[in-house]
Amino acid sequence: MTAADPPDLNNVPNVLDYFATQEPEIAQFAQLLLTDGGNVLAAWGPVQMAVWHLDVQRGDWIVRFHSERGFVEWVTVARAASPSPQWDDFRPIGLSIFIWARANGVPFRLDEPDDIDHDLVAHGRDALDWLSEGHDESFEQVYQAWIGYRHARGGRDGDAVRSLQAHVLATMEAAAGDSSD
């Protein structure tokens, strides 16, 4: 299958069934996007090493569901663009839910920078719609703080990690605060 080929829509139920057995919330979120009329851009699996994949477009954003070797990855998003976004254009949707929640006064627990994998079914669609309203810059600022943390934390433990986490949380909160303007 090439990027120009239409997706195999007959495979969508198989992909959703797989995700439902591994991460029911992710499958439920994918189904909500499809029920809302999301456009399926890719749907395939299983392929070697238990790889399953689904891309759904909602508004200006592509939502990616992916699993390899039986491990379901975080749901990620990228702005729909031409040519198609590359793998490193995708950001964890949890970051968009976090920043949307802060901008809208919705509670969102954030105890440490990687504590972003929750509230997907309840708020994922709202966060995507909010991003489509033009909040890319704040989202990217939060992402840059988060990815910087992911790169910097290696080899640190104890107080060094806690200090880094506190700094990054403050940076993420500041970027999210800027988004409510």
CSV table of C-alpha atoms in Angstrom, one decimal:
chain,number,residue,atom,x,y,z
A,1,MET,CA,0.0,0.0,0.0
A,2,THR,CA,1.3,3.4,-0.9
A,3,ALA,CA,0.4,6.8,0.6
A,4,ALA,CA,-1.7,7.4,-2.6
A,5,ASP,CA,-3.8,4.2,-2.1
A,6,PRO,CA,-7.1,4.6,-0.3
A,7,PRO,CA,-7.2,3.0,3.2
A,8,ASP,CA,-8.7,-0.5,3.6
A,9,LEU,CA,-11.9,0.5,5.4
A,10,ASN,CA,-12.8,-3.2,5.8
A,11,ASN,CA,-9.8,-3.5,8.2
A,12,VAL,CA,-11.1,-0.7,10.6
A,13,PRO,CA,-13.2,-3.1,12.7
A,14,ASN,CA,-10.2,-5.5,13.1
A,15,VAL,CA,-8.0,-2.6,14.2
A,16,LEU,CA,-10.6,-1.4,16.7
A,17,ASP,CA,-11.1,-4.9,18.0
A,18,TYR,CA,-7.3,-5.2,18.6
A,19,PHE,CA,-7.1,-1.9,20.4
A,20,ALA,CA,-10.2,-2.8,22.5
A,21,THR,CA,-8.5,-5.9,23.8
A,22,GLN,CA,-5.3,-4.0,24.7
A,23,GLU,CA,-6.5,-0.5,25.7
A,24,PRO,CA,-10.3,-0.1,25.8
A,25,GLU,CA,-10.2,3.7,26.3
A,26,ILE,CA,-8.2,4.1,23.2
A,27,ALA,CA,-10.5,2.0,21.1
A,28,GLN,CA,-13.5,3.9,22.6
A,29,PHE,CA,-11.9,7.2,21.6
A,30,ALA,CA,-11.2,6.0,18.1
A,31,GLN,CA,-14.8,4.9,17.8
A,32,LEU,CA,-16.0,8.3,18.9
A,33,LEU,CA,-14.0,10.0,16.2
A,34,LEU,CA,-15.4,7.6,13.6
A,35,THR,CA,-18.9,8.0,14.8
A,36,ASP,CA,-18.5,11.8,14.6
A,37,GLY,CA,-17.5,11.4,10.9
A,38,GLY,CA,-13.8,11.3,11.2
A,39,ASN,CA,-12.0,10.5,7.9
A,40,VAL,CA,-10.0,7.3,8.0
A,41,LEU,CA,-6.6,7.9,6.4
A,42,ALA,CA,-4.9,4.6,7.2
A,43,ALA,CA,-6.0,1.3,8.8
A,44,TRP,CA,-3.8,-1.7,8.8
A,45,GLY,CA,-2.6,-4.6,10.8
A,46,PRO,CA,-1.5,-7.0,11.9
A,47,VAL,CA,1.8,-7.0,10.2
A,48,GLN,CA,5.2,-8.3,11.4
A,49,MET,CA,5.8,-7.8,15.2
A,50,ALA,CA,2.0,-7.3,15.9
A,51,VAL,CA,1.9,-3.8,14.4
A,52,TRP,CA,-1.5,-2.2,14.2
A,53,HIS,CA,-2.2,1.3,12.9
A,54,LEU,CA,-5.1,3.7,12.4
A,55,ASP,CA,-5.0,7.3,11.3
A,56,VAL,CA,-8.2,9.4,11.6
A,57,GLN,CA,-8.6,13.0,10.6
A,58,ARG,CA,-10.8,15.3,12.7
A,59,GLY,CA,-10.8,18.9,11.6
A,60,ASP,CA,-7.3,20.1,11.0
A,61,TRP,CA,-5.7,17.3,13.0
A,62,ILE,CA,-4.7,13.7,12.3
A,63,VAL,CA,-5.1,11.3,15.2
A,64,ARG,CA,-2.7,8.4,15.2
A,65,PHE,CA,-3.4,5.1,17.0
A,66,HIS,CA,-0.4,2.7,16.8
A,67,SER,CA,0.8,-0.5,18.4
A,68,GLU,CA,4.0,-2.6,18.0
A,69,ARG,CA,5.0,-5.9,19.5
A,70,GLY,CA,1.8,-5.9,21.5
A,71,PHE,CA,2.4,-2.5,23.2
A,72,VAL,CA,-0.1,0.2,22.5
A,73,GLU,CA,1.6,3.6,22.2
A,74,TRP,CA,0.2,6.9,23.3
A,75,VAL,CA,-2.4,8.4,20.9
A,76,THR,CA,-0.7,11.2,19.0
A,77,VAL,CA,-1.8,14.1,16.9
A,78,ALA,CA,-0.3,16.2,14.1
A,79,ARG,CA,-1.7,19.0,12.0
A,80,ALA,CA,-3.0,17.7,8.7
A,81,ALA,CA,-0.7,19.0,6.1
A,82,SER,CA,0.5,18.4,2.5
A,83,PRO,CA,2.7,16.5,2.2
A,84,SER,CA,1.5,14.2,5.0
A,85,PRO,CA,3.0,14.8,8.4
A,86,GLN,CA,6.1,12.8,9.2
A,87,TRP,CA,6.4,10.6,12.4
A,88,ASP,CA,8.2,13.3,14.3
A,89,ASP,CA,5.4,15.8,13.6
A,90,PHE,CA,3.1,13.8,15.9
A,91,ARG,CA,2.7,14.9,19.6
A,92,PRO,CA,1.0,13.0,22.5
A,93,ILE,CA,-2.7,13.9,22.5
A,94,GLY,CA,-2.5,14.0,26.3
A,95,LEU,CA,-0.5,17.3,26.1
A,96,SER,CA,-3.3,18.8,24.0
A,97,ILE,CA,-5.9,17.7,26.6
A,98,PHE,CA,-3.8,19.2,29.3
A,99,ILE,CA,-3.4,22.5,27.7
A,100,TRP,CA,-7.1,22.6,26.6
A,101,ALA,CA,-8.1,21.8,30.2
A,102,ARG,CA,-6.0,24.6,31.6
A,103,ALA,CA,-7.4,27.0,29.1
A,104,ASN,CA,-11.0,26.1,29.9
A,105,GLY,CA,-10.8,25.6,33.7
A,106,VAL,CA,-11.3,21.8,33.5
A,107,PRO,CA,-9.5,19.8,36.1
A,108,PHE,CA,-6.6,17.8,34.8
A,109,ARG,CA,-4.2,16.0,37.1
A,110,LEU,CA,-0.6,16.6,36.3
A,111,ASP,CA,1.7,15.2,39.0
A,112,GLU,CA,4.8,14.8,36.8
A,113,PRO,CA,5.5,15.5,33.1
A,114,ASP,CA,4.6,12.1,31.8
A,115,ASP,CA,1.3,12.0,33.7
A,116,ILE,CA,-0.7,12.9,30.6
A,117,ASP,CA,-2.3,9.7,29.6
A,118,HIS,CA,-5.9,10.2,30.9
A,119,ASP,CA,-9.2,11.8,30.2
A,120,LEU,CA,-9.0,10.8,26.5
A,121,VAL,CA,-12.6,9.7,26.0
A,122,ALA,CA,-14.0,12.6,28.1
A,123,HIS,CA,-12.0,15.4,26.6
A,124,GLY,CA,-10.0,14.3,23.5
A,125,ARG,CA,-12.5,15.6,21.0
A,126,ASP,CA,-12.8,18.9,22.7
A,127,ALA,CA,-9.0,19.3,22.8
A,128,LEU,CA,-8.8,18.5,19.1
A,129,ASP,CA,-11.5,21.0,18.3
A,130,TRP,CA,-9.7,23.6,20.4
A,131,LEU,CA,-6.5,23.0,18.6
A,132,SER,CA,-8.3,23.5,15.3
A,133,GLU,CA,-9.2,27.0,16.5
A,134,GLY,CA,-5.5,27.9,16.2
A,135,HIS,CA,-3.8,27.1,19.5
A,136,ASP,CA,-0.8,25.4,17.8
A,137,GLU,CA,1.8,27.7,19.3
A,138,SER,CA,0.9,27.1,22.9
A,139,PHE,CA,0.6,23.4,22.2
A,140,GLU,CA,4.1,23.4,20.7
A,141,GLN,CA,5.5,25.3,23.7
A,142,VAL,CA,4.1,22.6,26.1
A,143,TYR,CA,5.4,19.9,23.8
A,144,GLN,CA,8.9,21.4,23.7
A,145,ALA,CA,9.0,21.6,27.5
A,146,TRP,CA,7.8,18.0,27.7
A,147,ILE,CA,10.2,16.6,25.1
A,148,GLY,CA,13.1,18.5,26.7
A,149,TYR,CA,12.2,16.7,30.0
A,150,ARG,CA,12.1,13.3,28.2
A,151,HIS,CA,15.6,13.9,26.8
A,152,ALA,CA,17.1,15.4,30.0
A,153,ARG,CA,15.8,12.9,32.6
A,154,GLY,CA,18.0,10.0,31.4
A,155,GLY,CA,20.5,9.0,34.0
A,156,ARG,CA,19.0,11.2,36.7
A,157,ASP,CA,17.3,9.9,39.8
A,158,GLY,CA,16.2,11.0,43.2
A,159,ASP,CA,16.4,14.7,43.9
A,160,ALA,CA,17.8,15.5,40.5
A,161,VAL,CA,14.7,14.0,38.8
A,162,ARG,CA,12.3,15.7,41.2
A,163,SER,CA,14.0,19.0,40.6
A,164,LEU,CA,13.9,18.6,36.8
A,165,GLN,CA,10.2,17.5,37.0
A,166,ALA,CA,9.3,20.6,39.1
A,167,HIS,CA,11.0,22.9,36.6
A,168,VAL,CA,9.3,21.2,33.6
A,169,LEU,CA,5.9,21.2,35.3
A,170,ALA,CA,6.2,24.9,36.0
A,171,THR,CA,7.3,25.5,32.3
A,172,MET,CA,4.3,23.4,31.0
A,173,GLU,CA,1.9,25.2,33.3
A,174,ALA,CA,3.2,28.6,32.2
A,175,ALA,CA,2.8,27.7,28.5
A,176,ALA,CA,-0.7,26.4,29.3
A,177,GLY,CA,-1.5,29.6,31.1
A,178,ASP,CA,-0.4,31.6,28.0
A,179,SER,CA,-3.0,29.6,26.0
A,180,SER,CA,-6.0,31.0,27.9
A,181,ASP,CA,-5.3,34.6,26.7
